[in-house]
mmCIF file of C-alpha atoms in Angstrom:
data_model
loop_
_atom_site.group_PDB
_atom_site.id
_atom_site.type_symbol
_atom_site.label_atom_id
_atom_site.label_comp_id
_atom_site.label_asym_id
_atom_site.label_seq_id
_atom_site.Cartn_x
_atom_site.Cartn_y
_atom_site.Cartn_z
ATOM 1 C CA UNK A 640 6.162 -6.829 -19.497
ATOM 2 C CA UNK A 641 2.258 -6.205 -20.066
ATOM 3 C CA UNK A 642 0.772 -3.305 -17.907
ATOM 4 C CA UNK A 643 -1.947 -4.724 -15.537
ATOM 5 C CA UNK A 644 -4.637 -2.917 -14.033
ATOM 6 C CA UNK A 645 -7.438 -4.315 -11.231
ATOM 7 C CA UNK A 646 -9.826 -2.526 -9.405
ATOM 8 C CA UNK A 647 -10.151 -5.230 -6.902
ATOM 9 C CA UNK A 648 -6.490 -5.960 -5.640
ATOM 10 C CA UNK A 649 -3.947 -2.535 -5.728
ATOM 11 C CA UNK A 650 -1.417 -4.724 -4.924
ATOM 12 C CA UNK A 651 1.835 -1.868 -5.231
ATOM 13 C CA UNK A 652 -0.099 -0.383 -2.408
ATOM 14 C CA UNK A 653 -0.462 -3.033 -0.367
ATOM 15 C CA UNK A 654 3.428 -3.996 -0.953
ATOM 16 C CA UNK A 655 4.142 -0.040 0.013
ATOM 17 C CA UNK A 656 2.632 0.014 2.557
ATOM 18 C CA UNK A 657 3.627 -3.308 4.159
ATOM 19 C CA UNK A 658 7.306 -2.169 3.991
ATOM 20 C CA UNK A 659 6.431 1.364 5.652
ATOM 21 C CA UNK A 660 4.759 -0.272 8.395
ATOM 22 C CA UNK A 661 7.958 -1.963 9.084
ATOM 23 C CA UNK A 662 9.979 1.452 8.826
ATOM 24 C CA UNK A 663 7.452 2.967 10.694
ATOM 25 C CA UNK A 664 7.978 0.163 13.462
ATOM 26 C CA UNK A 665 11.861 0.786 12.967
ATOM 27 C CA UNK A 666 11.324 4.216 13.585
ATOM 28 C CA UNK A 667 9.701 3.768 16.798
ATOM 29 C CA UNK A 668 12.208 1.361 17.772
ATOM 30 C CA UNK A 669 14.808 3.835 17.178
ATOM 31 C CA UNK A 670 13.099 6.397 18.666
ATOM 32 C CA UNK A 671 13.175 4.592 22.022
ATOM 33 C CA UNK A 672 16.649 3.432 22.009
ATOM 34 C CA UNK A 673 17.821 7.490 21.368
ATOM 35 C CA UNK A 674 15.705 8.274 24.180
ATOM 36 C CA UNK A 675 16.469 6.060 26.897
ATOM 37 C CA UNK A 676 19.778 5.073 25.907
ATOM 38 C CA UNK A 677 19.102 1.655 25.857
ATOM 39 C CA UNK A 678 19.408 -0.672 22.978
ATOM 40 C CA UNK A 679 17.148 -3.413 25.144
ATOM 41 C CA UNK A 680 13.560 -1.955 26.841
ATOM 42 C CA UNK A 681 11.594 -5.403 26.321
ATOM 43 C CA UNK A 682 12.600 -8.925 25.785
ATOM 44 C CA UNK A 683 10.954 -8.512 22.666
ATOM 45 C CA UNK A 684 14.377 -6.309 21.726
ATOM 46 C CA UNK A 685 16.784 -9.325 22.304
ATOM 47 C CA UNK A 686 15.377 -11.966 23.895
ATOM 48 C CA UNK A 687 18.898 -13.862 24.633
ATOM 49 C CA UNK A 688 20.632 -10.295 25.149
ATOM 50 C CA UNK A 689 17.228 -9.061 27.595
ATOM 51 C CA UNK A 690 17.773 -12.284 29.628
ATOM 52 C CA UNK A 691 21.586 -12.664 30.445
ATOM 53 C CA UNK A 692 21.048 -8.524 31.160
ATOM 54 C CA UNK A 693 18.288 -9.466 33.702
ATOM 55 C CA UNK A 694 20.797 -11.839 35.553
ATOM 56 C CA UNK A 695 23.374 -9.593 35.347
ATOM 57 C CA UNK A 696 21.171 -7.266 36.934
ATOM 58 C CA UNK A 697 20.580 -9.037 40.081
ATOM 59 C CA UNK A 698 23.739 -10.067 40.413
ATOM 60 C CA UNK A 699 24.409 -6.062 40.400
ATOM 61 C CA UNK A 700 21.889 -5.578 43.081
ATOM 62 C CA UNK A 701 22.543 -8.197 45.245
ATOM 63 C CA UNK A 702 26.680 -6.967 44.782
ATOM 64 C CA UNK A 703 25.532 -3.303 45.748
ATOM 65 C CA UNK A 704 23.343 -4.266 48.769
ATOM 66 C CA UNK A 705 26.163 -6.533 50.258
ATOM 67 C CA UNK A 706 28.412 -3.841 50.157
ATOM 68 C CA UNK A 707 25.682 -1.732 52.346
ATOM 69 C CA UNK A 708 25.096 -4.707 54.529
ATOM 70 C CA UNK A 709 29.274 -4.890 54.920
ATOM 71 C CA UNK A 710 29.518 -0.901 55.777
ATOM 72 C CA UNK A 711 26.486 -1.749 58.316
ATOM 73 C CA UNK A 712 28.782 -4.068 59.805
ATOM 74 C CA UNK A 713 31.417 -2.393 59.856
ATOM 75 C CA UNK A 714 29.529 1.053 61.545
ATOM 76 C CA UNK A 715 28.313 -1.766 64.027
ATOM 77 C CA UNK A 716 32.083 -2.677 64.953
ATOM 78 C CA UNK A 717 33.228 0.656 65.261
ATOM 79 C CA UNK A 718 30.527 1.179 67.741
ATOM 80 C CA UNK A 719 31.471 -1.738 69.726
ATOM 81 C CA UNK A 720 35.444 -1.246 68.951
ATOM 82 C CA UNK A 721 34.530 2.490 70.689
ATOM 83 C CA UNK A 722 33.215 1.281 73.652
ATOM 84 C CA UNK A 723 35.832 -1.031 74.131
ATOM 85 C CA UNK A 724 38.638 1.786 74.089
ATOM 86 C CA UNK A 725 36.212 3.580 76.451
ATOM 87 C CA UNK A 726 36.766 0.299 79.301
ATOM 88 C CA UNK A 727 40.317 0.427 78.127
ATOM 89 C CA UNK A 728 40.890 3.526 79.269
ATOM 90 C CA UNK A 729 38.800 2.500 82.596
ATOM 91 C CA UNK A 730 40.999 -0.606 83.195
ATOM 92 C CA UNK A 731 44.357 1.759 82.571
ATOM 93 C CA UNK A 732 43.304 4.101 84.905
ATOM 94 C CA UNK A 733 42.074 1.615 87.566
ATOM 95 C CA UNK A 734 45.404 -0.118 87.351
ATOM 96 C CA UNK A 735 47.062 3.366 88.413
ATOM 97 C CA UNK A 736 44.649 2.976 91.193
ATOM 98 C CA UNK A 737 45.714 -0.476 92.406
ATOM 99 C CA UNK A 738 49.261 0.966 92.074
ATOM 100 C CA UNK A 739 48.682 3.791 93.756
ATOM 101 C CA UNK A 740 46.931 2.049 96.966
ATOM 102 C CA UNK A 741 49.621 -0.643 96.927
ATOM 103 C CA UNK A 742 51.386 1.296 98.268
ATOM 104 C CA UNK A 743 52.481 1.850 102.591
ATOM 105 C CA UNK A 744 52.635 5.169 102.197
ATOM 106 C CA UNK A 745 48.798 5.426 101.933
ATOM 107 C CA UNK A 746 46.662 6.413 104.984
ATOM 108 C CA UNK A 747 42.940 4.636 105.506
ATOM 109 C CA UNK A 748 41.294 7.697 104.182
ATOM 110 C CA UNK A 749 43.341 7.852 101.121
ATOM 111 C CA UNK A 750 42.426 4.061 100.733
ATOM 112 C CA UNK A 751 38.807 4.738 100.815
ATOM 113 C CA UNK A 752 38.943 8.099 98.401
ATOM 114 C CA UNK A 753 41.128 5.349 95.882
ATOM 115 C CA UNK A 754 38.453 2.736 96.727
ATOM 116 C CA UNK A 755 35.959 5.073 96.334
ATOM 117 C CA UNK A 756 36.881 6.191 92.596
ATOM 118 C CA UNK A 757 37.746 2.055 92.207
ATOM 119 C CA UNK A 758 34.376 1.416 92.849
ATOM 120 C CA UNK A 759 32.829 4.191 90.788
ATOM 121 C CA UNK A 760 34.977 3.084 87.752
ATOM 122 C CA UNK A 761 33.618 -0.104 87.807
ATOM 123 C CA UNK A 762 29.690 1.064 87.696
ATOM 124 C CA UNK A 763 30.754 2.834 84.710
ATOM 125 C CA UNK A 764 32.119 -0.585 82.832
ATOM 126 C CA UNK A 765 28.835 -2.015 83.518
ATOM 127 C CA UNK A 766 27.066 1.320 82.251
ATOM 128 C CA UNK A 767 28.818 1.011 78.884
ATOM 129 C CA UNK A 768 28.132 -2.672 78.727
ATOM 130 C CA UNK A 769 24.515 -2.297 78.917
ATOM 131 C CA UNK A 770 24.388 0.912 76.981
ATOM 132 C CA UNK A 771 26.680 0.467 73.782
ATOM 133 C CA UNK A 772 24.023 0.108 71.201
ATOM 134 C CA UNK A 773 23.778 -0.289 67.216
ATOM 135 C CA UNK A 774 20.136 -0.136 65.764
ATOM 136 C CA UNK A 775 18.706 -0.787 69.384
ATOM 137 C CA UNK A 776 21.267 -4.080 69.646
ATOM 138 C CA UNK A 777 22.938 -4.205 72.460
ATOM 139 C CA UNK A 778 26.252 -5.201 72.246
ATOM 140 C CA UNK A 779 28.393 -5.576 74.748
ATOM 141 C CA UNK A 780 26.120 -7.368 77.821
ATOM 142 C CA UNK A 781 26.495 -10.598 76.389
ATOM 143 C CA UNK A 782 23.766 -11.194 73.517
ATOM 144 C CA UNK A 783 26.491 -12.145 70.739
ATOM 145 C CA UNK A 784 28.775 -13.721 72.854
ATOM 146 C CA UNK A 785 28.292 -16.975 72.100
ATOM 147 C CA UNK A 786 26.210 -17.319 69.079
ATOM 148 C CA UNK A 787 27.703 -14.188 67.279
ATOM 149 C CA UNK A 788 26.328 -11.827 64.682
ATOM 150 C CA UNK A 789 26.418 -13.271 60.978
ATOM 151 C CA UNK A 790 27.059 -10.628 58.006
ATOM 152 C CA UNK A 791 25.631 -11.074 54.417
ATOM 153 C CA UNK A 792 28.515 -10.020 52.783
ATOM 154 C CA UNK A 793 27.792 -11.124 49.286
ATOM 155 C CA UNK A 794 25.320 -11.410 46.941
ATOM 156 C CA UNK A 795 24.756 -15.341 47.036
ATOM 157 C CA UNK A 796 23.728 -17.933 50.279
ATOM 158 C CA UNK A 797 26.958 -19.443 50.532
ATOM 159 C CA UNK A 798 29.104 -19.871 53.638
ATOM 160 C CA UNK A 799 31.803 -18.406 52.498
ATOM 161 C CA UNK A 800 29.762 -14.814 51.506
ATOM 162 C CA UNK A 801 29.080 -15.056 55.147
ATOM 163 C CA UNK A 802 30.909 -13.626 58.030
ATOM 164 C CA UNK A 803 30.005 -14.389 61.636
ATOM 165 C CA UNK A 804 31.999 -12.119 64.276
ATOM 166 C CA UNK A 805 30.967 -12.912 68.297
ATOM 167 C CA UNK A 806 31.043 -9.772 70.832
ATOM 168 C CA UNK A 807 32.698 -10.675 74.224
ATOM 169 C CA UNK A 808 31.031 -10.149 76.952
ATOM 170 C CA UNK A 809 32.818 -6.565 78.629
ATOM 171 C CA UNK A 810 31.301 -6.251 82.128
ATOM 172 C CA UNK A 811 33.310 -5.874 85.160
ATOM 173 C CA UNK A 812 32.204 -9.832 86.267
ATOM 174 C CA UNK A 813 33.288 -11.057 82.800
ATOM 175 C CA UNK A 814 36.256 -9.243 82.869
ATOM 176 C CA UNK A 815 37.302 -10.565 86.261
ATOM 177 C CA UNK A 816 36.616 -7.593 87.994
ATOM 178 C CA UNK A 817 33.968 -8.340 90.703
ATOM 179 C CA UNK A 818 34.412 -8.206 94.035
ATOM 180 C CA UNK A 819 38.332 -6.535 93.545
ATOM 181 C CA UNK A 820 39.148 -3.769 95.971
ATOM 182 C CA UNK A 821 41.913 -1.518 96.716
ATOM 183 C CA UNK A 822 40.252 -0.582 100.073
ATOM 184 C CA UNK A 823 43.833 -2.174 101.709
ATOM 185 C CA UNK A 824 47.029 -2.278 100.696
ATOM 186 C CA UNK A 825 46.894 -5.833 100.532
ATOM 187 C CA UNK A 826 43.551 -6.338 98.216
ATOM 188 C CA UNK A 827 45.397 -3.429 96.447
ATOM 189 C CA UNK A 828 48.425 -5.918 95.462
ATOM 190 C CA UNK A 829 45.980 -8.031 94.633
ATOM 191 C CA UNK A 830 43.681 -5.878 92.283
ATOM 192 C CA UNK A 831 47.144 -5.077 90.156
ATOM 193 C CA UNK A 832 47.402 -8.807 88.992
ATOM 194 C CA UNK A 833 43.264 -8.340 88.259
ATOM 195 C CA UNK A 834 42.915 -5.547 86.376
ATOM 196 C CA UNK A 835 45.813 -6.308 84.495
ATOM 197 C CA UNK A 836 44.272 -9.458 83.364
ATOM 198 C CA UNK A 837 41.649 -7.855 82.625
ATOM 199 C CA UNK A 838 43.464 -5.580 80.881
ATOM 200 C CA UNK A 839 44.812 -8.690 78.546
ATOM 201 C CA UNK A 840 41.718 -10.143 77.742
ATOM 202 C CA UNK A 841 39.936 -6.926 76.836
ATOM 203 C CA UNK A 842 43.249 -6.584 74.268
ATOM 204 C CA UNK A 843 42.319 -9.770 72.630
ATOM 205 C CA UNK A 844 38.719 -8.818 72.609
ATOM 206 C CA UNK A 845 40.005 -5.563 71.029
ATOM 207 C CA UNK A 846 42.375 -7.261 68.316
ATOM 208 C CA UNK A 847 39.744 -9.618 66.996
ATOM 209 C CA UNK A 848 37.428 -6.782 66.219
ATOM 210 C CA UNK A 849 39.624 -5.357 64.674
ATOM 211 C CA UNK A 850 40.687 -8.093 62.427
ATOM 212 C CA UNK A 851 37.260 -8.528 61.455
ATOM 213 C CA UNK A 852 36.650 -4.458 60.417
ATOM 214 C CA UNK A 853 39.691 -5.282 58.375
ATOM 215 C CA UNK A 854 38.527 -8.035 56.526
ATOM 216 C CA UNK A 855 35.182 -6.473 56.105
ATOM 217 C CA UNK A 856 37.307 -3.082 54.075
ATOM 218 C CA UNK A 857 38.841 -5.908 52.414
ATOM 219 C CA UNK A 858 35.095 -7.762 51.564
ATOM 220 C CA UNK A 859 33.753 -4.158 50.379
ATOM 221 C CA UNK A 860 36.581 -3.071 48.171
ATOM 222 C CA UNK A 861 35.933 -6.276 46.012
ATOM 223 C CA UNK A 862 32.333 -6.064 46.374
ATOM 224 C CA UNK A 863 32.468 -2.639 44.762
ATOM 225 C CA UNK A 864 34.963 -3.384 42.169
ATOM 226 C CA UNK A 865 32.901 -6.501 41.530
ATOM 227 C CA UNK A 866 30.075 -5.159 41.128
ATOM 228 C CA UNK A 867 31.357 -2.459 38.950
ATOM 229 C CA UNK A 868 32.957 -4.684 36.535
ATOM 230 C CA UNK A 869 29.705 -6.359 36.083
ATOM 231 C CA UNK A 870 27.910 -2.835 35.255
ATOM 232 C CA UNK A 871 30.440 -2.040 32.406
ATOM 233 C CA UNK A 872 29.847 -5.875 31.348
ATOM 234 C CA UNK A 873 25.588 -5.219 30.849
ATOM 235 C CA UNK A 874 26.456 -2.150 29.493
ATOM 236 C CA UNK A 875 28.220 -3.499 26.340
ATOM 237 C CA UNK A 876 24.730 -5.615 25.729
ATOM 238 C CA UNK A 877 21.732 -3.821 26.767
ATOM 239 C CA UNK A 878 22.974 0.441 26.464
ATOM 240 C CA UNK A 879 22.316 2.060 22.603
ATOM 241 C CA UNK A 880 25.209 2.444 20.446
ATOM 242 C CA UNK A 881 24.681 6.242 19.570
ATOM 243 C CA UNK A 882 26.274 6.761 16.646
ATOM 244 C CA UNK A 883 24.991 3.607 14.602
ATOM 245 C CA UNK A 884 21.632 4.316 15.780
ATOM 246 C CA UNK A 885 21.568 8.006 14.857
ATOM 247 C CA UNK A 886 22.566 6.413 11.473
ATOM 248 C CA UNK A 887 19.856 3.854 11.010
ATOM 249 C CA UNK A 888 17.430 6.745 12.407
ATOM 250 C CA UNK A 889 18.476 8.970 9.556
ATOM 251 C CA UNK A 890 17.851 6.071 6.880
ATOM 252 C CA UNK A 891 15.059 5.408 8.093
ATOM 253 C CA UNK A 892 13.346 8.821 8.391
ATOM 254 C CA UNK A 893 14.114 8.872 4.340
ATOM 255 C CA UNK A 894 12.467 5.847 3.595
ATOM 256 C CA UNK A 895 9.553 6.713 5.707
ATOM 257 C CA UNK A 896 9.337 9.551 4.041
ATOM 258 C CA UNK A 897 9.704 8.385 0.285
ATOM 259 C CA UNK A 898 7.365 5.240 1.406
ATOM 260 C CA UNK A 899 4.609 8.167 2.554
ATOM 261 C CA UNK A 900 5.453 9.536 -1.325
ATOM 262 C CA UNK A 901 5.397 6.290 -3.127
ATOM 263 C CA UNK A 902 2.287 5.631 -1.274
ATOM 264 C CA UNK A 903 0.729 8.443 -2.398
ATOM 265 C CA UNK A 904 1.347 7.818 -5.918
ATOM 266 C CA UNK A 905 -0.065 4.131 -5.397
ATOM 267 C CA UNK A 906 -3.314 4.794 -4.413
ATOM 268 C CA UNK A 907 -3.590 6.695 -7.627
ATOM 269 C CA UNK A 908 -3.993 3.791 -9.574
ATOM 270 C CA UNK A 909 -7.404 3.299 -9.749
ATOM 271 C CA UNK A 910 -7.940 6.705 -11.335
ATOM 272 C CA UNK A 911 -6.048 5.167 -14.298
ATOM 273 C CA UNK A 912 -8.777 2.775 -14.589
ATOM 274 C CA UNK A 913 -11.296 5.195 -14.767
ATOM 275 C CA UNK A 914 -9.431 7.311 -17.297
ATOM 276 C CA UNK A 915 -9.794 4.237 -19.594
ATOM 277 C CA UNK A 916 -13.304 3.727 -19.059
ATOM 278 C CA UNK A 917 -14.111 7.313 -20.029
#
């Protein structure tokens, strides 16, 4: 093979240096994946790999904020579950009341002292009614009732990633409560059969919140494991693989460096040609 020489064209230069561009590009590629850990930073990485990531991605956020929406919810119940124990304990203690006055042995003072603490018991039902409050929502007076509060408890808008729960109304009228009075011993026979009805229906009240703070522990423990499974999942495609990087680094570093070297030695060509002209 015949040596050629051209002054115009230094084409082992060009061909050098074309290939340590690319190292040089590999370089910086592997300089970023060593230093954030992540085999993907642009589409231009892995286009197919940067997009199913992406979705993944939202799926993860959307799994993670459902789970806060669902502990919301739940904080929300407890605070109407609380108040609820709090008229419990009202109701119990007014049916001792209604007891109590039922009975002959009672004088017309005692009645009123009994009807007095009767009536103050049933102010405070109302108080917690209108006071029991989550994020300035009031609870307990009737707002959710009917219509209910509905929970985004997932990460899509489908029905069943949805949970509505309604609040009962607890005031003393709603729980059958107004106009009862132990100020006799007959109204006092009467309030028993009241408050203990009331009694019942707050229970139920009681039982269905309940169900539904049980379904929503339920709702976050799969939201979390969910939502963890998926993170482990974009891990495998978008996070660096250490070791074979660190590798391909290494090799690379070596051919930058004997591309810088070859380079070198290149771009002495043209002296040649001027050695034969001399």
């Amino acid at each position: 093979m015949g040596i050629s020489f051209s002054v115009n064209n230094n084409s082992s230069a060009s061909d050098i240096l074309s290939n340590l561009n690319y190292v040089q590009n590999q370089l910086q590629t592997s300089y970023q994946q060593l230093s954030s850990g992540n085999r993907i930073n642009s589409a231009a990485d892995d286009p197919a790999g940067y997009a199913i990531s992406q979705q993944m991605t939202s799926q993860v956020d959307g799994l993670n904020q459902a789970t806060q929406n669902a502990q919301n919810a739940t904080s929300l119940l407890q605070t109407a579950s609380g108040a609820m124990n709090q008229v419990m304990s009202i109701l119990q203690t007014m049916n001792t009341l209604s007891v109590e006055a039922a009975n002959g042995t009672q004088t017309s003072t005692d009645l009123n002292n009994l009807q007095q603490e009767f009536t103050a018991l049933t102010t405070q039902i109302n108080d917690i009614a209108s006071n029991t409050q989550f994020n300035t929502m009031t609870l307990l007076n009737g707002n959710y009732a009917t219509t209910g509060l509905t929970f985004q408890v997932g990460a899509q808008d489908t029905t069943d990633q949805q949970l509505t729960v309604t609040l009962a109304t607890i005031t003393s009228s709603a729980l059958g409560m107004s106009g009862v009075s132990i100020s006799t011993q007959a109204s006092a026979q009467a309030a028993i059969s009241a408050v203990q009805a009331a009694i019942t229906s707050l229970s139920a009240y009681q039982a269905n919140v309940g169900a539904v703070e049980d379904q929503l522990n339920y709702t976050i423990s799969n939201l979390q494991n969910s939502s963890e499974n998926l993170q482990n999942a974009d891990s495998t495609i978008t996070n660096t693989n250490m070791a074979q990087t660190y590798t391909n680094f290494s090799q690379q570093q070596v051919l930058n460096q004997v591309g810088i070297a070859m380079l070198s030695q290149a771009q002495q060509q043209p002296d040649a040609i001027l050695k034969l002209l001399s």
